[in-house]
Coordinates of C-alpha atoms in Angstrom, one line a residue:
Chain A
M1 CA 7.5 29.5 53.6
T2 CA 6.5 25.9 53.8
F3 CA 8.8 23.2 54.8
T4 CA 9.6 20.6 52.1
S5 CA 11.5 17.4 52.1
D6 CA 12.5 17.9 48.5
P7 CA 16.3 18.1 48.7
V8 CA 16.6 20.6 45.8
R9 CA 14.1 23.1 47.2
A10 CA 15.3 22.6 50.7
D11 CA 18.8 23.9 49.7
P12 CA 19.9 25.6 53.0
S13 CA 22.0 28.2 51.2
G14 CA 19.1 29.3 49.0
S15 CA 17.9 32.8 49.5
D16 CA 14.7 34.5 48.4
T17 CA 16.4 36.3 45.5
Q18 CA 17.7 33.1 43.9
Q19 CA 15.3 31.4 41.5
D20 CA 13.7 28.1 42.4
A21 CA 15.9 25.4 40.9
A22 CA 12.9 23.4 39.8
T23 CA 11.6 26.3 37.6
K24 CA 14.8 27.7 36.1
P25 CA 14.7 27.7 32.3
R26 CA 17.0 25.5 30.3
V27 CA 19.1 27.5 27.8
H28 CA 21.4 26.4 25.0
S29 CA 24.1 28.8 23.8
R30 CA 24.6 29.2 20.0
G31 CA 27.9 27.9 18.8
V32 CA 30.4 30.2 17.1
L33 CA 29.9 28.2 13.9
E34 CA 26.3 29.4 13.6
Y35 CA 27.3 33.1 13.7
V36 CA 30.0 32.4 11.1
A37 CA 27.5 30.7 8.8
W38 CA 25.1 33.6 9.2
A39 CA 27.8 36.1 8.3
A40 CA 28.9 34.1 5.3
C41 CA 25.4 33.8 4.0
A42 CA 24.7 37.5 4.5
L43 CA 27.8 38.4 2.6
L44 CA 26.8 36.1 -0.2
A45 CA 23.3 37.5 -0.4
L46 CA 24.7 41.1 -0.4
G47 CA 27.0 40.2 -3.3
V48 CA 24.2 38.7 -5.3
V49 CA 21.8 41.6 -4.7
H50 CA 24.6 44.1 -5.6
T51 CA 25.5 42.5 -8.9
L52 CA 21.8 42.1 -9.8
F53 CA 21.4 45.9 -9.6
A54 CA 24.9 47.2 -10.4
N55 CA 25.2 45.1 -13.6
E56 CA 23.2 47.0 -16.2
N57 CA 23.3 44.0 -18.6
Y58 CA 20.4 42.5 -16.6
Q59 CA 18.2 45.3 -18.1
W60 CA 15.5 45.0 -15.5
S61 CA 13.3 47.5 -17.4
I62 CA 13.2 45.1 -20.3
V63 CA 12.3 42.3 -17.9
T64 CA 9.3 44.1 -16.4
Q65 CA 8.3 45.3 -19.9
Y66 CA 8.0 41.7 -21.3
L67 CA 6.9 39.9 -18.1
T68 CA 3.2 40.4 -19.0
A69 CA 3.6 40.7 -22.7
S70 CA 0.8 38.8 -24.5
T71 CA 3.3 36.5 -26.4
V72 CA 4.8 35.5 -23.1
L73 CA 1.4 35.0 -21.4
R74 CA 0.3 32.8 -24.3
G75 CA 3.4 30.8 -23.9
L76 CA 2.7 30.4 -20.2
V77 CA -0.8 29.1 -20.9
M78 CA 0.6 26.7 -23.5
T79 CA 3.1 25.4 -20.9
I80 CA 0.3 24.9 -18.4
V81 CA -1.9 23.1 -21.0
L82 CA 1.0 20.9 -22.0
T83 CA 1.7 20.0 -18.4
I84 CA -1.9 19.1 -17.6
L85 CA -2.3 17.0 -20.8
S86 CA 1.0 15.2 -20.4
M87 CA 0.4 14.4 -16.8
T88 CA -3.2 13.2 -17.4
F89 CA -2.3 10.9 -20.3
G90 CA 1.0 9.9 -18.7
T91 CA -0.8 8.9 -15.4
L92 CA -3.4 6.9 -17.3
I93 CA -0.9 5.0 -19.3
A94 CA 1.2 4.5 -16.1
L95 CA -1.6 2.9 -14.3
L96 CA -2.1 0.4 -17.1
L97 CA 1.7 -0.3 -17.1
A98 CA 1.8 -0.7 -13.3
V99 CA -1.0 -3.2 -13.5
L100 CA 0.7 -5.1 -16.3
R101 CA 3.9 -5.0 -14.3
V102 CA 2.3 -7.0 -11.5
S103 CA 0.3 -9.3 -13.8
P104 CA 0.5 -13.0 -13.2
L105 CA 1.1 -13.4 -16.9
R106 CA 4.8 -13.2 -17.6
P107 CA 4.6 -11.9 -21.2
L108 CA 2.6 -8.9 -20.0
R109 CA 5.2 -8.2 -17.2
I110 CA 8.0 -8.4 -19.8
L111 CA 6.1 -6.0 -22.1
A112 CA 5.6 -3.4 -19.4
G113 CA 9.2 -3.8 -18.2
A114 CA 10.5 -3.4 -21.8
Y115 CA 8.5 -0.2 -22.2
I116 CA 9.8 1.3 -19.0
T117 CA 13.4 0.3 -19.8
F118 CA 13.2 1.9 -23.2
F119 CA 11.5 5.2 -22.2
R120 CA 13.6 5.7 -19.1
G121 CA 16.7 4.6 -20.9
T122 CA 16.6 7.2 -23.7
P123 CA 16.7 11.0 -23.3
V124 CA 13.3 12.6 -23.4
L125 CA 14.7 15.3 -25.7
V126 CA 15.6 12.6 -28.3
Q127 CA 12.2 11.0 -27.9
L128 CA 10.5 14.3 -28.5
I129 CA 12.4 14.9 -31.8
F130 CA 11.7 11.3 -32.7
W131 CA 7.9 11.7 -32.3
F132 CA 8.1 15.0 -34.3
N133 CA 9.7 13.1 -37.2
I134 CA 7.7 9.9 -36.9
A135 CA 6.2 10.5 -40.3
A136 CA 9.6 9.8 -41.8
L137 CA 9.4 6.3 -40.3
Y138 CA 5.7 5.6 -40.9
P139 CA 4.3 8.0 -43.5
H140 CA 0.9 6.4 -43.4
L141 CA -1.0 5.1 -40.4
A142 CA -3.6 2.6 -41.1
I143 CA -6.3 1.9 -38.5
G144 CA -7.9 -1.5 -39.0
I145 CA -7.6 -5.2 -38.4
P146 CA -4.2 -6.6 -39.4
F147 CA -4.1 -8.9 -42.4
T148 CA -7.7 -8.4 -43.3
G149 CA -7.5 -5.5 -45.6
L150 CA -10.1 -3.6 -43.5
S151 CA -8.4 -0.3 -42.8
H152 CA -8.5 3.4 -42.9
D153 CA -5.5 5.4 -44.0
I154 CA -4.3 8.5 -42.1
N155 CA -1.6 10.8 -43.3
V156 CA 0.8 10.9 -40.4
N157 CA 2.5 14.1 -41.4
K158 CA -0.8 16.0 -41.0
L159 CA -1.7 14.1 -37.8
I160 CA 1.5 14.7 -35.9
S161 CA 1.8 18.5 -35.4
A162 CA 4.5 19.9 -33.2
T163 CA 2.0 20.1 -30.3
T164 CA 0.7 16.5 -30.7
A165 CA 4.3 15.3 -30.9
A166 CA 5.1 17.2 -27.7
V167 CA 2.1 15.8 -25.8
I168 CA 2.8 12.2 -27.1
G169 CA 6.5 12.4 -26.3
L170 CA 6.0 13.9 -22.8
S171 CA 3.1 11.6 -21.9
L172 CA 4.8 8.4 -23.0
N173 CA 8.0 9.4 -21.1
Q174 CA 6.1 10.5 -18.1
A175 CA 4.2 7.2 -18.1
A176 CA 7.4 5.2 -17.7
Y177 CA 8.4 7.1 -14.6
Q178 CA 4.9 7.3 -13.2
A179 CA 4.5 3.6 -13.6
E180 CA 7.4 3.0 -11.3
I181 CA 5.9 5.3 -8.7
I182 CA 2.5 3.5 -8.9
R183 CA 4.3 0.1 -8.7
G184 CA 6.2 1.4 -5.6
G185 CA 2.8 2.3 -4.2
F186 CA 1.4 -1.1 -4.8
A187 CA 4.5 -2.6 -3.2
S188 CA 4.0 -0.5 -0.1
V189 CA 0.7 -2.2 0.7
D190 CA 1.1 -4.7 3.5
K191 CA 1.2 -8.3 2.3
G192 CA -1.3 -9.2 5.0
Q193 CA -3.9 -7.0 3.2
I194 CA -3.6 -9.0 0.0
E195 CA -3.8 -12.3 2.0
A196 CA -6.9 -11.1 3.8
A197 CA -8.5 -10.2 0.4
D198 CA -7.5 -13.6 -1.0
S199 CA -8.8 -15.3 2.0
L200 CA -12.2 -13.8 1.4
G201 CA -12.0 -15.0 -2.2
M202 CA -11.7 -11.6 -3.9
S203 CA -11.0 -11.5 -7.6
R204 CA -7.8 -9.8 -8.9
M205 CA -9.7 -6.7 -10.1
T206 CA -11.7 -6.3 -6.9
K207 CA -8.5 -6.7 -4.8
L208 CA -6.8 -4.0 -6.9
R209 CA -9.7 -1.6 -6.9
R210 CA -10.9 -1.9 -3.4
V211 CA -7.8 -2.9 -1.4
I212 CA -4.5 -2.2 -3.1
I213 CA -5.1 1.1 -4.9
P214 CA -6.9 2.9 -2.0
Q215 CA -4.0 2.0 0.3
A216 CA -1.3 2.8 -2.3
M217 CA -2.6 6.4 -2.8
P218 CA -0.8 7.9 0.2
T219 CA 2.4 6.8 -1.4
I220 CA 1.5 7.6 -5.0
V221 CA -0.2 11.0 -4.7
P222 CA 2.7 13.0 -3.1
A223 CA 5.2 11.6 -5.5
T224 CA 2.9 12.4 -8.4
G225 CA 2.7 16.0 -7.2
N226 CA 6.5 16.2 -7.4
Q227 CA 6.3 14.8 -11.0
F228 CA 3.8 17.5 -11.8
I229 CA 6.1 20.2 -10.7
G230 CA 8.9 18.5 -12.6
M231 CA 6.8 18.2 -15.8
F232 CA 6.1 21.9 -15.6
K233 CA 9.7 22.6 -16.2
E234 CA 10.3 19.6 -18.5
T235 CA 7.9 21.1 -21.0
S236 CA 10.6 23.7 -21.9
L237 CA 12.2 20.9 -23.9
V238 CA 9.5 21.0 -26.5
S239 CA 10.7 24.4 -27.5
V240 CA 13.0 22.5 -29.9
L241 CA 10.0 21.4 -31.8
G242 CA 8.8 24.9 -32.2
V243 CA 5.8 24.6 -29.9
G244 CA 4.9 28.0 -28.6
E245 CA 5.3 27.4 -24.9
L246 CA 7.0 29.7 -22.4
L247 CA 10.6 29.2 -23.4
Q248 CA 9.8 29.2 -27.1
S249 CA 7.8 32.5 -26.8
V250 CA 10.7 34.3 -25.1
Q251 CA 13.1 32.8 -27.6
L252 CA 11.0 34.3 -30.5
I253 CA 11.2 37.7 -28.9
Y254 CA 14.9 37.8 -28.2
A255 CA 15.7 36.4 -31.7
R256 CA 14.2 39.6 -32.9
T257 CA 15.5 42.1 -30.2
Y258 CA 18.7 40.3 -29.1
Q259 CA 17.8 40.9 -25.5
T260 CA 18.6 37.3 -24.6
I261 CA 19.3 37.6 -20.9
P262 CA 16.4 39.8 -19.8
L263 CA 14.0 37.5 -21.7
L264 CA 15.4 34.4 -20.2
I265 CA 14.9 36.0 -16.8
V266 CA 11.3 36.6 -17.8
A267 CA 10.9 32.9 -18.5
C268 CA 12.7 32.0 -15.3
V269 CA 10.5 34.3 -13.2
W270 CA 7.4 32.6 -14.6
Y271 CA 8.8 29.1 -14.1
L272 CA 9.7 30.0 -10.5
V273 CA 6.4 31.6 -9.7
M274 CA 4.4 28.6 -11.0
T275 CA 6.7 26.1 -9.2
I276 CA 6.3 28.0 -5.9
A277 CA 2.6 28.2 -6.5
L278 CA 2.4 24.5 -7.1
S279 CA 4.7 23.7 -4.2
Y280 CA 2.1 24.9 -1.7
P281 CA -0.7 22.5 -2.7
Q282 CA 1.9 19.8 -3.1
A283 CA 3.0 20.3 0.5
M284 CA -0.6 20.3 1.7
I285 CA -1.3 17.0 -0.2
E286 CA 1.9 15.5 1.2
K287 CA 0.9 16.5 4.8
K288 CA -2.6 15.2 4.3
F289 CA -1.5 11.9 3.0
S290 CA 1.3 11.4 5.5
R291 CA -1.4 11.6 8.1
T292 CA -3.5 9.1 6.3
R293 CA -0.5 6.8 6.0
A294 CA 0.0 6.9 9.7
R295 CA -3.7 6.3 10.2
V296 CA -4.0 3.4 7.7
S297 CA -1.0 1.6 9.0
N298 CA -2.5 -1.5 10.5
E299 CA 0.2 -2.3 13.0
P300 CA -1.4 -3.8 16.0
G301 CA 0.7 -1.8 18.5
L302 CA -0.1 1.5 17.0
A303 CA -3.9 1.4 17.4
P304 CA -5.2 3.8 20.0
A305 CA -7.1 2.0 22.6
Q306 CA -8.9 4.9 24.2
D307 CA -12.7 4.9 23.6
G308 CA -12.6 8.7 23.8
L309 CA -11.0 8.8 20.3
M310 CA -13.9 7.1 18.7
G311 CA -15.7 8.9 16.0
G312 CA -13.3 11.9 16.1
E313 CA -10.0 12.8 14.5
A314 CA -7.1 11.4 16.4
R315 CA -4.7 14.3 16.3
Chain B
M1 CA -22.1 -31.5 0.8
N2 CA -21.2 -34.3 3.3
G3 CA -17.6 -33.2 3.7
D4 CA -18.6 -29.8 4.9
G5 CA -16.6 -28.6 7.9
T6 CA -13.9 -31.2 7.7
V7 CA -10.2 -31.0 7.1
F8 CA -8.3 -34.1 6.0
A9 CA -4.6 -34.3 5.3
R10 CA -2.2 -37.2 4.6
G11 CA 1.5 -37.0 4.2
L12 CA 1.3 -33.2 3.7
R13 CA 4.7 -31.6 2.9
K14 CA 5.7 -28.0 2.4
S15 CA 9.1 -26.5 1.8
Y16 CA 10.6 -23.2 1.0
G17 CA 13.5 -24.0 -1.3
D18 CA 15.6 -26.6 0.5
R19 CA 14.0 -25.9 3.9
V20 CA 11.2 -28.3 4.7
V21 CA 8.8 -26.5 7.0
L22 CA 6.0 -29.1 7.2
D23 CA 6.5 -32.9 6.8
S24 CA 4.4 -36.0 7.0
I25 CA 1.4 -34.1 8.3
D26 CA -1.8 -36.1 8.8
L27 CA -4.9 -34.4 10.0
D28 CA -8.4 -35.6 10.6
V29 CA -10.7 -32.8 11.7
A30 CA -14.3 -33.7 12.0
C31 CA -17.2 -31.2 11.5
G32 CA -17.6 -29.1 14.6
E33 CA -14.3 -30.2 16.1
I34 CA -12.1 -27.7 17.8
V35 CA -8.4 -28.3 17.2
C36 CA -5.7 -26.3 18.9
L37 CA -2.2 -26.3 17.4
I38 CA 0.5 -25.6 19.9
G39 CA 4.3 -25.5 19.7
P40 CA 7.3 -23.2 19.7
S41 CA 7.7 -20.4 17.1
G42 CA 8.8 -21.8 13.8
S43 CA 7.3 -25.2 14.5
G44 CA 5.0 -24.9 11.4
K45 CA 1.6 -24.2 13.0
S46 CA 1.1 -21.0 11.1
T47 CA 2.3 -22.5 7.9
L48 CA -0.1 -25.4 8.3
L49 CA -3.0 -23.0 8.7
R50 CA -1.9 -21.0 5.7
C51 CA -1.8 -24.2 3.7
V52 CA -5.3 -25.1 4.8
D53 CA -6.5 -21.6 3.7
G54 CA -4.7 -22.0 0.4
L55 CA -2.4 -19.1 1.0
E56 CA 0.5 -21.5 0.6
E57 CA 0.7 -24.3 -1.9
I58 CA 1.7 -27.7 -0.6
D59 CA 4.5 -29.7 -2.3
R60 CA 3.1 -33.1 -1.8
G61 CA 0.4 -35.1 0.0
I62 CA -3.3 -34.9 0.2
L63 CA -5.2 -31.9 1.6
R64 CA -9.0 -31.8 1.5
V65 CA -11.0 -29.0 3.1
N66 CA -14.8 -29.3 3.2
G67 CA -14.4 -32.6 1.4
E68 CA -12.6 -31.1 -1.7
D69 CA -9.0 -31.2 -2.7
L70 CA -7.8 -27.6 -2.0
G71 CA -6.8 -25.6 -5.1
F72 CA -6.3 -28.7 -7.1
E73 CA -8.2 -31.4 -8.9
E74 CA -7.0 -35.0 -8.7
T75 CA -6.6 -36.7 -12.1
E76 CA -5.2 -40.2 -12.8
T77 CA -1.6 -39.0 -13.0
A78 CA -1.4 -35.7 -11.1
Y79 CA -3.1 -32.9 -9.2
R80 CA -4.1 -30.3 -11.7
A81 CA -4.4 -26.7 -10.5
L82 CA -7.9 -25.3 -10.4
G83 CA -8.8 -22.0 -12.1
R84 CA -8.7 -18.7 -10.2
K85 CA -12.5 -18.6 -9.8
E86 CA -12.8 -22.1 -8.4
I87 CA -10.0 -21.5 -5.9
A88 CA -11.7 -18.2 -4.8
A89 CA -15.0 -20.2 -4.4
Q90 CA -13.3 -22.7 -2.2
R91 CA -11.7 -19.9 -0.1
T92 CA -15.1 -18.3 0.6
R93 CA -16.0 -21.4 2.5
I94 CA -12.8 -21.2 4.7
G95 CA -12.5 -18.3 7.2
M96 CA -9.1 -17.0 8.3
V97 CA -8.2 -14.8 11.2
F98 CA -4.7 -13.4 11.2
Q99 CA -2.4 -12.5 14.0
S100 CA -2.1 -8.9 12.7
F101 CA -5.9 -8.6 12.1
N102 CA -5.4 -7.4 8.5
L103 CA -8.5 -5.3 8.5
F104 CA -8.8 -3.1 5.5
P105 CA -7.8 0.3 6.9
N106 CA -9.6 2.2 4.1
M107 CA -13.0 0.8 5.3
T108 CA -15.0 1.1 8.4
A109 CA -15.7 -1.9 10.6
R110 CA -19.1 -2.4 8.9
E111 CA -17.5 -2.1 5.4
N112 CA -14.9 -4.6 6.4
V113 CA -17.5 -7.1 7.5
M114 CA -19.5 -6.3 4.3
S115 CA -16.5 -6.6 2.0
G116 CA -16.8 -10.3 1.4
P117 CA -20.5 -10.5 0.8
V118 CA -20.7 -7.3 -1.3
L119 CA -17.4 -7.5 -3.3
V120 CA -17.3 -11.3 -3.7
R121 CA -20.8 -12.6 -3.5
R122 CA -22.4 -9.4 -5.0
T123 CA -25.0 -9.3 -2.1
A124 CA -27.1 -6.2 -2.0
K125 CA -25.5 -3.5 0.1
S126 CA -28.5 -2.9 2.4
E127 CA -28.8 -6.6 3.1
A128 CA -25.1 -7.0 3.7
A129 CA -25.0 -3.9 6.0
S130 CA -27.8 -5.2 8.3
R131 CA -26.1 -8.6 8.4
A132 CA -22.8 -6.9 9.2
D133 CA -24.4 -5.0 12.1
R134 CA -25.9 -8.2 13.4
L135 CA -22.4 -9.9 13.2
L136 CA -20.7 -6.9 14.9
T137 CA -23.3 -7.2 17.7
S138 CA -22.6 -10.9 18.0
V139 CA -18.9 -10.2 18.6
G140 CA -19.8 -7.5 21.2
L141 CA -19.2 -4.5 19.0
E142 CA -22.7 -3.0 18.7
G143 CA -22.5 0.6 17.5
H144 CA -18.9 0.3 16.3
G145 CA -19.9 -0.1 12.6
D146 CA -18.8 3.4 11.6
H147 CA -15.4 3.3 13.2
Y148 CA -12.3 2.8 11.2
P149 CA -9.7 0.2 12.3
W150 CA -7.3 3.0 13.5
Q151 CA -10.0 4.1 15.9
M152 CA -10.3 0.7 17.6
S153 CA -8.2 -1.2 20.0
G154 CA -6.4 -4.4 18.9
G155 CA -9.0 -6.6 20.6
Q156 CA -11.8 -4.8 18.9
Q157 CA -10.1 -5.0 15.5
Q158 CA -9.6 -8.7 15.9
R159 CA -13.3 -9.2 16.7
V160 CA -14.2 -7.2 13.6
A161 CA -11.8 -9.5 11.7
I162 CA -13.6 -12.5 13.1
A163 CA -17.0 -11.0 12.0
R164 CA -15.6 -10.3 8.6
S165 CA -14.7 -14.0 8.2
L166 CA -18.0 -15.1 9.5
A167 CA -19.9 -12.9 7.0
M168 CA -19.0 -15.4 4.3
D169 CA -20.6 -18.3 6.2
P170 CA -17.5 -20.4 6.2
N171 CA -17.6 -24.1 7.2
V172 CA -14.1 -24.0 8.7
M173 CA -12.5 -21.2 10.7
L174 CA -8.8 -20.9 10.9
F175 CA -7.2 -18.7 13.6
D176 CA -3.5 -17.9 13.2
E177 CA -2.3 -16.8 16.7
P178 CA -5.3 -14.5 17.0
T179 CA -4.3 -13.1 20.4
S180 CA -0.5 -12.9 20.1
A181 CA -0.5 -9.2 19.0
L182 CA -2.9 -8.1 21.7
D183 CA -2.4 -6.4 25.0
P184 CA -2.8 -9.0 27.8
E185 CA -6.0 -7.3 29.1
R186 CA -7.5 -7.5 25.6
V187 CA -6.9 -11.2 25.0
G188 CA -10.0 -12.3 27.0
E189 CA -12.5 -10.5 24.8
V190 CA -11.3 -12.2 21.7
L191 CA -11.1 -15.7 23.3
A192 CA -14.6 -15.2 24.6
V193 CA -15.9 -14.6 21.0
M194 CA -14.0 -17.7 19.8
K195 CA -15.4 -19.8 22.7
G196 CA -18.9 -18.7 21.7
L197 CA -18.2 -19.7 18.1
A198 CA -17.0 -23.1 19.3
E199 CA -20.2 -23.7 21.2
Q200 CA -22.2 -23.0 18.0
G201 CA -20.5 -26.0 16.4
M202 CA -18.1 -24.3 14.1
T203 CA -15.1 -26.4 13.0
M204 CA -12.0 -24.5 14.2
L205 CA -8.3 -24.8 13.8
V206 CA -6.5 -22.5 16.2
A207 CA -2.8 -21.9 16.4
T208 CA -2.3 -20.5 19.8
H209 CA 0.0 -19.9 22.8
E210 CA -3.1 -19.7 25.1
M211 CA -2.8 -23.0 26.9
G212 CA -5.8 -22.2 29.1
F213 CA -8.0 -21.8 26.0
A214 CA -6.7 -25.0 24.5
R215 CA -7.4 -26.9 27.7
E216 CA -10.9 -25.5 28.1
V217 CA -12.2 -25.3 24.6
A218 CA -10.3 -27.8 22.4
D219 CA -11.5 -31.3 21.5
T220 CA -8.0 -32.1 20.3
V221 CA -4.6 -30.5 20.9
I222 CA -1.8 -31.0 18.4
F223 CA 1.8 -30.3 19.5
M224 CA 4.0 -29.4 16.6
D225 CA 7.8 -29.0 16.4
G226 CA 10.2 -28.7 13.5
G227 CA 7.5 -29.1 11.0
F228 CA 6.2 -32.4 12.4
I229 CA 3.2 -33.3 14.5
V230 CA 4.9 -34.7 17.6
E231 CA 1.9 -35.6 19.7
Q232 CA -1.9 -35.2 19.5
G233 CA -4.8 -36.2 21.6
K234 CA -7.3 -34.9 24.2
P235 CA -6.2 -31.7 25.9
A236 CA -6.0 -33.4 29.2
E237 CA -3.7 -36.0 27.8
V238 CA -1.4 -33.8 25.7
L239 CA -1.3 -30.9 28.2
G240 CA -1.7 -33.0 31.3
Q241 CA 0.3 -36.2 30.7
P242 CA 2.4 -35.6 27.6
K243 CA 4.1 -38.8 26.4
E244 CA 6.8 -37.3 24.2
A245 CA 9.9 -35.7 25.9
R246 CA 9.8 -32.8 23.4
T247 CA 6.2 -32.0 24.5
Q248 CA 7.1 -32.2 28.1
K249 CA 10.0 -29.8 27.7
F250 CA 7.9 -27.3 25.8
L251 CA 5.1 -27.4 28.3
E252 CA 7.5 -27.0 31.2
K253 CA 8.6 -23.7 29.7
V254 CA 5.1 -22.3 28.9
L255 CA 3.0 -23.4 31.8

């Protein structure tokens, strides 16, 4: 045994069997509350599982029977297509709206603001029904130059099918929400960045494309992922227009067989599976961009000074 | 143009709402002159530089940079605002270095330096890239072209920012407290680059707390307080034998 001046180790009463004070592990005891919470949750879970199996009205055999029925799968594909189309068009319109929203021209700002107010201020379900019935308002759509007589007439009733009404309605509504997300992204870009761009004499478009949008992406992309997941479920609203998406397809079946609950479970299972499947890439994207965000933050104090980090990932 | 590299101001006034932040500012900066602006925080030195860069619009007075009225055109009855493009063109001839560097984080050091020539002047990329590498070498950052701002120290970032401004071949360079956000041991490398620039005959306006730099490099030192120019003159006079009581009090605290 070596002699040490450390007062802890040099404890005179310390014997060889006792552990060295410097290396003893630090433990926390779990509170009673945690055990109570575990017990309560276990009890609840048991109750849910019990009723799922004991209650025959769930009719699990029907659920499994229809889960992969061709009508249901076709509905699922339609739901996915609607989601992708609405998100694509919605995001494109949103980008335009967001740019108008920060325009130096006041009328354009007001226009974009009015659009966003209207589409966020009315229920999407009402908007969908409205687009479906737009032919009642404008039976003929003329494409041409106003007041010149040069135009081409289109029959709106033929043009707006249930599916187009659904895509238009969901896209236009999505655009209003997405525009606010993009605008928030623009606002998250440090003011100094814009001043630096101004100082170099960059034009508005260049500034937007090369400085603002690339730096706004870490804020915009994860929020858009959330919107995508939300849109996936929101498409169920278009069942009221008779579009053959997931909910509509199960509704068609139970209208015939009266097996309402099992078929709604079928729809729920698919919504849940898809949402969980989308949550994974969403979490990845969020993680990737939060790292980028930390990296792009230009705060002087945060910059690593070590030369060893150069050229490599600082993680 | 014969006004290149000069800054001229008479009765310049700037306010935010009711708060006057700059008043009765007269400036005469000759081509190649090094002017250091000193004074307590909130004295208006940063705002003055931002006005000279056109980032802030002045309320009243005359402000000519490179011999042209900045951002406006004088008519018989008023100053008429210039168009976006003309303002941008004026700005390309004024370089600004910020306290917080403001490098574009989505671009490498080389791309940052290239950004002005390529995105504003539409210079060919290969030409701009080789020029950028030469500029990076001139600020002591040879071989750092592919590094992103987050991979560099504050001093290195600030030197990239200086190179980015120089890439536009400005006639006047403005430095807004360029070393205030740096670790003390990194201040010297930035000041050395600025000193080199001063020796090449660049017109420079520097807001700074580095009294040593002001004493050594400046042709003129301006002491500002409360939005006014309190005292100006040769560094030895203003820093050595200040006439105004306010200047004396400030210098007692910082020296």
